[in-house]
Amino acid sequence: MRVAVLASGGGTNLQALLDSCVAGAPARVVLVASDKAEAGALGRARGAGVETHVIRDPADGAALTRLLREKGVDLVVLAGYLKLVPAETVSAFDGRMINIHPALLPAFGGPGMYGIRVHRAVLASGATISGATVHLVNAEYDRGSIVAQWPVPVHPGDTPESLAARILEVEHRLLPAVVLAAARAGKVVRLVPGRDFGAPEVEA
Ligand code: GRF
């Protein structure tokens, strides 16, 4: 499975994918694109010998769709991509575009809910469990159907930063699990905590 990653930031989730999609794995990262020329993610891609691209106009759906098609991309992974993916591209990759979000959706998602803001909102709410979610991308921010979730406890005394760090660690395990399972199945498949990846099963 040929995977493209879109990222705006440091790219630690991209790195986790690069580290999992090694020789012999059923998935390969063939393209990393960013709206920011200076994004750490692009440097990580170059370091791994993966083709990079700077998205000049993130709202240009035709150009983005053309780029992804030209590279023969089967699966698009949004890993800290902060721009809205144009509807044209979302629909061209319907069922084949996933996003990772650092909370248990549908809570703490939607427009403006990204980065440290998510963790601030979780702490302000008094929630005792947060986590990471991988979901399919549709026209609405953070509202596509959920593919996999990994719960993470909120500890007393957590700061947004400490919670973010604890969740980022599981993101690095969850995202590769989803991508490798999709590559094996030939399509994005829902994963069950405990059975398909290391997170504990949550009691019903
Ligand atoms: C992650 O927390 C991800 O869930 C969110 O943005 C962050 C990206 O981090 N969408 P990185 O660039 O992969 O290090």
CSV table of C-alpha atoms and ligand atoms in Angstrom, one decimal:
chain,number,residue,atom,x,y,z
A,1,MET,CA,0.0,0.0,0.0
A,2,ARG,CA,1.4,3.4,-1.1
A,3,VAL,CA,1.0,5.9,1.7
A,4,ALA,CA,1.1,9.7,1.6
A,5,VAL,CA,1.5,11.7,4.8
A,6,LEU,CA,0.3,15.3,5.2
A,7,ALA,CA,1.9,17.1,8.2
A,8,SER,CA,2.3,20.7,9.3
A,9,GLY,CA,4.5,20.1,12.3
A,10,GLY,CA,7.4,18.2,13.8
A,11,GLY,CA,6.3,14.9,12.4
A,12,THR,CA,6.8,12.5,15.3
A,13,ASN,CA,3.8,10.5,14.1
A,14,LEU,CA,5.3,10.5,10.6
A,15,GLN,CA,8.5,9.2,12.1
A,16,ALA,CA,6.6,6.4,13.8
A,17,LEU,CA,5.2,5.4,10.4
A,18,LEU,CA,8.6,5.6,8.7
A,19,ASP,CA,10.0,3.4,11.4
A,20,SER,CA,7.2,0.8,10.9
A,21,CYS,CA,7.1,0.8,7.2
A,22,VAL,CA,10.5,-0.8,6.7
A,23,ALA,CA,11.5,-3.3,4.1
A,24,GLY,CA,9.1,-6.2,4.0
A,25,ALA,CA,6.2,-4.3,5.6
A,26,PRO,CA,3.0,-4.2,3.5
A,27,ALA,CA,2.9,-0.3,3.5
A,28,ARG,CA,5.4,2.2,2.2
A,29,VAL,CA,5.5,6.0,2.7
A,30,VAL,CA,5.9,7.3,-0.8
A,31,LEU,CA,5.3,11.0,-0.3
A,32,VAL,CA,5.3,13.5,2.6
A,33,ALA,CA,3.6,16.9,1.9
A,34,SER,CA,3.3,19.9,4.1
A,35,ASP,CA,1.8,23.4,3.9
A,36,LYS,CA,4.9,24.6,5.8
A,37,ALA,CA,8.2,24.6,4.0
A,38,GLU,CA,10.1,24.5,7.3
A,39,ALA,CA,8.0,21.7,8.9
A,40,GLY,CA,10.1,19.2,10.8
A,41,ALA,CA,8.1,16.5,9.1
A,42,LEU,CA,9.7,17.3,5.7
A,43,GLY,CA,13.2,17.0,7.2
A,44,ARG,CA,12.3,13.6,8.6
A,45,ALA,CA,11.0,12.5,5.2
A,46,ARG,CA,14.2,13.6,3.5
A,47,GLY,CA,16.2,11.8,6.1
A,48,ALA,CA,14.4,8.6,5.2
A,49,GLY,CA,14.8,9.2,1.5
A,50,VAL,CA,11.1,9.8,1.0
A,51,GLU,CA,9.9,12.3,-1.6
A,52,THR,CA,8.6,15.6,-0.2
A,53,HIS,CA,6.3,18.3,-1.5
A,54,VAL,CA,5.4,21.8,-0.2
A,55,ILE,CA,1.7,22.5,-0.7
A,56,ARG,CA,1.6,26.1,-2.0
A,57,ASP,CA,-2.1,26.6,-1.8
A,58,PRO,CA,-3.8,24.2,0.7
A,59,ALA,CA,-7.2,25.2,-0.6
A,60,ASP,CA,-6.4,24.0,-4.2
A,61,GLY,CA,-8.1,20.6,-4.1
A,62,ALA,CA,-7.4,19.9,-7.8
A,63,ALA,CA,-3.7,20.3,-7.4
A,64,LEU,CA,-3.6,18.2,-4.2
A,65,THR,CA,-5.7,15.4,-5.8
A,66,ARG,CA,-3.5,15.4,-8.9
A,67,LEU,CA,-0.3,15.2,-6.8
A,68,LEU,CA,-1.7,12.2,-4.8
A,69,ARG,CA,-2.9,10.4,-7.9
A,70,GLU,CA,0.4,11.0,-9.8
A,71,LYS,CA,2.2,9.3,-7.0
A,72,GLY,CA,-0.2,6.4,-7.0
A,73,VAL,CA,-1.2,6.9,-3.4
A,74,ASP,CA,-3.6,4.4,-1.9
A,75,LEU,CA,-3.9,5.8,1.6
A,76,VAL,CA,-3.6,9.4,2.8
A,77,VAL,CA,-2.6,9.9,6.4
A,78,LEU,CA,-3.1,13.3,8.1
A,79,ALA,CA,-0.6,13.4,10.9
A,80,GLY,CA,-0.7,16.8,12.5
A,81,TYR,CA,-1.9,18.5,9.3
A,82,LEU,CA,-3.5,21.8,10.3
A,83,LYS,CA,-5.2,22.8,7.1
A,84,LEU,CA,-8.7,21.7,6.0
A,85,VAL,CA,-8.3,19.2,3.2
A,86,PRO,CA,-10.4,20.5,0.2
A,87,ALA,CA,-13.7,18.6,-0.4
A,88,GLU,CA,-12.5,17.5,-3.8
A,89,THR,CA,-9.5,15.7,-2.3
A,90,VAL,CA,-11.6,14.2,0.5
A,91,SER,CA,-14.1,12.8,-1.9
A,92,ALA,CA,-11.4,11.5,-4.3
A,93,PHE,CA,-10.0,9.5,-1.3
A,94,ASP,CA,-13.3,8.6,0.3
A,95,GLY,CA,-12.6,5.8,2.8
A,96,ARG,CA,-8.9,6.1,2.0
A,97,MET,CA,-7.9,9.1,4.1
A,98,ILE,CA,-7.3,9.0,7.9
A,99,ASN,CA,-6.5,11.5,10.6
A,100,ILE,CA,-5.0,11.1,14.1
A,101,HIS,CA,-6.5,13.2,16.8
A,102,PRO,CA,-5.1,13.5,20.4
A,103,ALA,CA,-8.4,12.9,22.3
A,104,LEU,CA,-11.2,10.4,22.3
A,105,LEU,CA,-13.6,11.7,19.6
A,106,PRO,CA,-16.3,12.7,19.3
A,107,ALA,CA,-15.4,14.6,22.4
A,108,PHE,CA,-12.8,17.4,22.2
A,109,GLY,CA,-12.7,17.7,18.4
A,110,GLY,CA,-13.9,20.1,15.7
A,111,PRO,CA,-12.7,23.4,14.4
A,112,GLY,CA,-10.0,25.0,16.6
A,113,MET,CA,-9.5,21.8,18.6
A,114,TYR,CA,-5.9,21.0,17.8
A,115,GLY,CA,-2.5,20.7,19.5
A,116,ILE,CA,-2.3,21.9,23.1
A,117,ARG,CA,-5.8,23.4,23.0
A,118,VAL,CA,-7.3,19.9,23.0
A,119,HIS,CA,-5.5,18.9,26.2
A,120,ARG,CA,-6.4,22.2,27.9
A,121,ALA,CA,-10.0,21.5,27.1
A,122,VAL,CA,-9.8,18.0,28.4
A,123,LEU,CA,-8.2,19.1,31.7
A,124,ALA,CA,-10.7,22.0,32.1
A,125,SER,CA,-13.6,19.5,31.7
A,126,GLY,CA,-12.5,17.3,34.5
A,127,ALA,CA,-12.4,14.2,32.3
A,128,THR,CA,-10.4,11.4,33.8
A,129,ILE,CA,-9.8,9.6,30.5
A,130,SER,CA,-8.5,11.0,27.3
A,131,GLY,CA,-6.6,9.2,24.5
A,132,ALA,CA,-6.0,9.0,20.8
A,133,THR,CA,-8.4,8.5,17.9
A,134,VAL,CA,-7.8,7.5,14.3
A,135,HIS,CA,-10.8,8.3,12.1
A,136,LEU,CA,-11.7,8.5,8.5
A,137,VAL,CA,-11.7,12.0,7.1
A,138,ASN,CA,-14.9,13.4,5.8
A,139,ALA,CA,-16.1,16.9,5.0
A,140,GLU,CA,-16.4,17.9,8.7
A,141,TYR,CA,-13.4,18.4,11.1
A,142,ASP,CA,-12.9,15.4,13.3
A,143,ARG,CA,-16.3,13.8,12.5
A,144,GLY,CA,-15.5,10.9,10.1
A,145,SER,CA,-16.1,7.4,11.4
A,146,ILE,CA,-13.8,6.1,14.0
A,147,VAL,CA,-11.3,3.5,13.1
A,148,ALA,CA,-9.4,3.0,16.3
A,149,GLN,CA,-9.1,4.5,19.8
A,150,TRP,CA,-6.6,4.1,22.6
A,151,PRO,CA,-7.6,5.4,26.0
A,152,VAL,CA,-5.1,7.2,28.2
A,153,PRO,CA,-5.7,8.1,31.8
A,154,VAL,CA,-5.6,11.7,32.9
A,155,HIS,CA,-3.5,11.9,36.1
A,156,PRO,CA,-4.2,14.3,38.9
A,157,GLY,CA,-1.7,17.2,38.5
A,158,ASP,CA,-1.4,16.7,34.8
A,159,THR,CA,-0.6,19.8,32.8
A,160,PRO,CA,-1.7,20.1,29.1
A,161,GLU,CA,1.9,19.3,28.2
A,162,SER,CA,2.3,16.2,30.4
A,163,LEU,CA,-1.0,14.9,29.1
A,164,ALA,CA,0.0,15.6,25.5
A,165,ALA,CA,3.2,13.7,26.0
A,166,ARG,CA,1.5,10.7,27.4
A,167,ILE,CA,-1.0,10.6,24.5
A,168,LEU,CA,1.7,11.2,21.9
A,169,GLU,CA,3.4,8.0,23.0
A,170,VAL,CA,0.3,6.0,22.2
A,171,GLU,CA,-0.3,7.9,19.0
A,172,HIS,CA,3.1,6.5,17.8
A,173,ARG,CA,1.8,3.0,18.3
A,174,LEU,CA,-1.8,3.4,17.2
A,175,LEU,CA,-1.1,5.1,13.8
A,176,PRO,CA,1.3,2.5,12.5
A,177,ALA,CA,-1.1,-0.3,13.7
A,178,VAL,CA,-3.9,1.2,11.7
A,179,VAL,CA,-1.8,1.8,8.6
A,180,LEU,CA,-0.3,-1.7,8.6
A,181,ALA,CA,-3.7,-3.3,9.2
A,182,ALA,CA,-5.1,-1.3,6.3
A,183,ALA,CA,-2.2,-2.4,4.1
A,184,ARG,CA,-2.8,-6.1,5.0
A,185,ALA,CA,-6.5,-5.8,4.4
A,186,GLY,CA,-6.3,-3.6,1.3
A,187,LYS,CA,-8.6,-1.1,2.9
A,188,VAL,CA,-9.0,0.8,6.2
A,189,VAL,CA,-10.3,-1.6,8.8
A,190,ARG,CA,-11.6,-0.9,12.4
A,191,LEU,CA,-9.3,-2.1,15.1
A,192,VAL,CA,-10.2,-3.4,18.5
A,193,PRO,CA,-8.2,-2.4,21.5
A,194,GLY,CA,-6.4,-5.3,23.2
A,195,ARG,CA,-7.0,-7.6,20.2
A,196,ASP,CA,-5.4,-5.6,17.4
A,197,PHE,CA,-3.1,-3.3,19.4
A,198,GLY,CA,-1.7,-3.1,22.8
A,199,ALA,CA,-4.2,-0.8,24.5
A,200,PRO,CA,-6.3,-2.3,27.3
A,201,GLU,CA,-9.8,-3.4,26.4
A,202,VAL,CA,-12.3,-1.0,28.1
A,203,GLU,CA,-14.9,-2.8,30.2
A,204,ALA,CA,-18.4,-2.4,28.9
B,1,GRF,C1,-0.4,14.9,17.2
B,1,GRF,O1,-0.8,15.1,18.6
B,1,GRF,C2,-1.6,14.6,16.4
B,1,GRF,O2,-2.6,13.9,17.1
B,1,GRF,C3,-2.2,16.0,16.1
B,1,GRF,O3,-1.0,16.8,15.9
B,1,GRF,C4,0.1,16.2,16.6
B,1,GRF,C5,1.2,16.1,15.6
B,1,GRF,O4,2.4,15.8,16.2
B,1,GRF,N1,-3.1,15.9,15.0
B,1,GRF,P1,3.6,15.3,15.3
B,1,GRF,O5,3.8,16.4,14.3
B,1,GRF,O6,3.3,14.0,14.6
B,1,GRF,O7,4.8,15.2,16.2
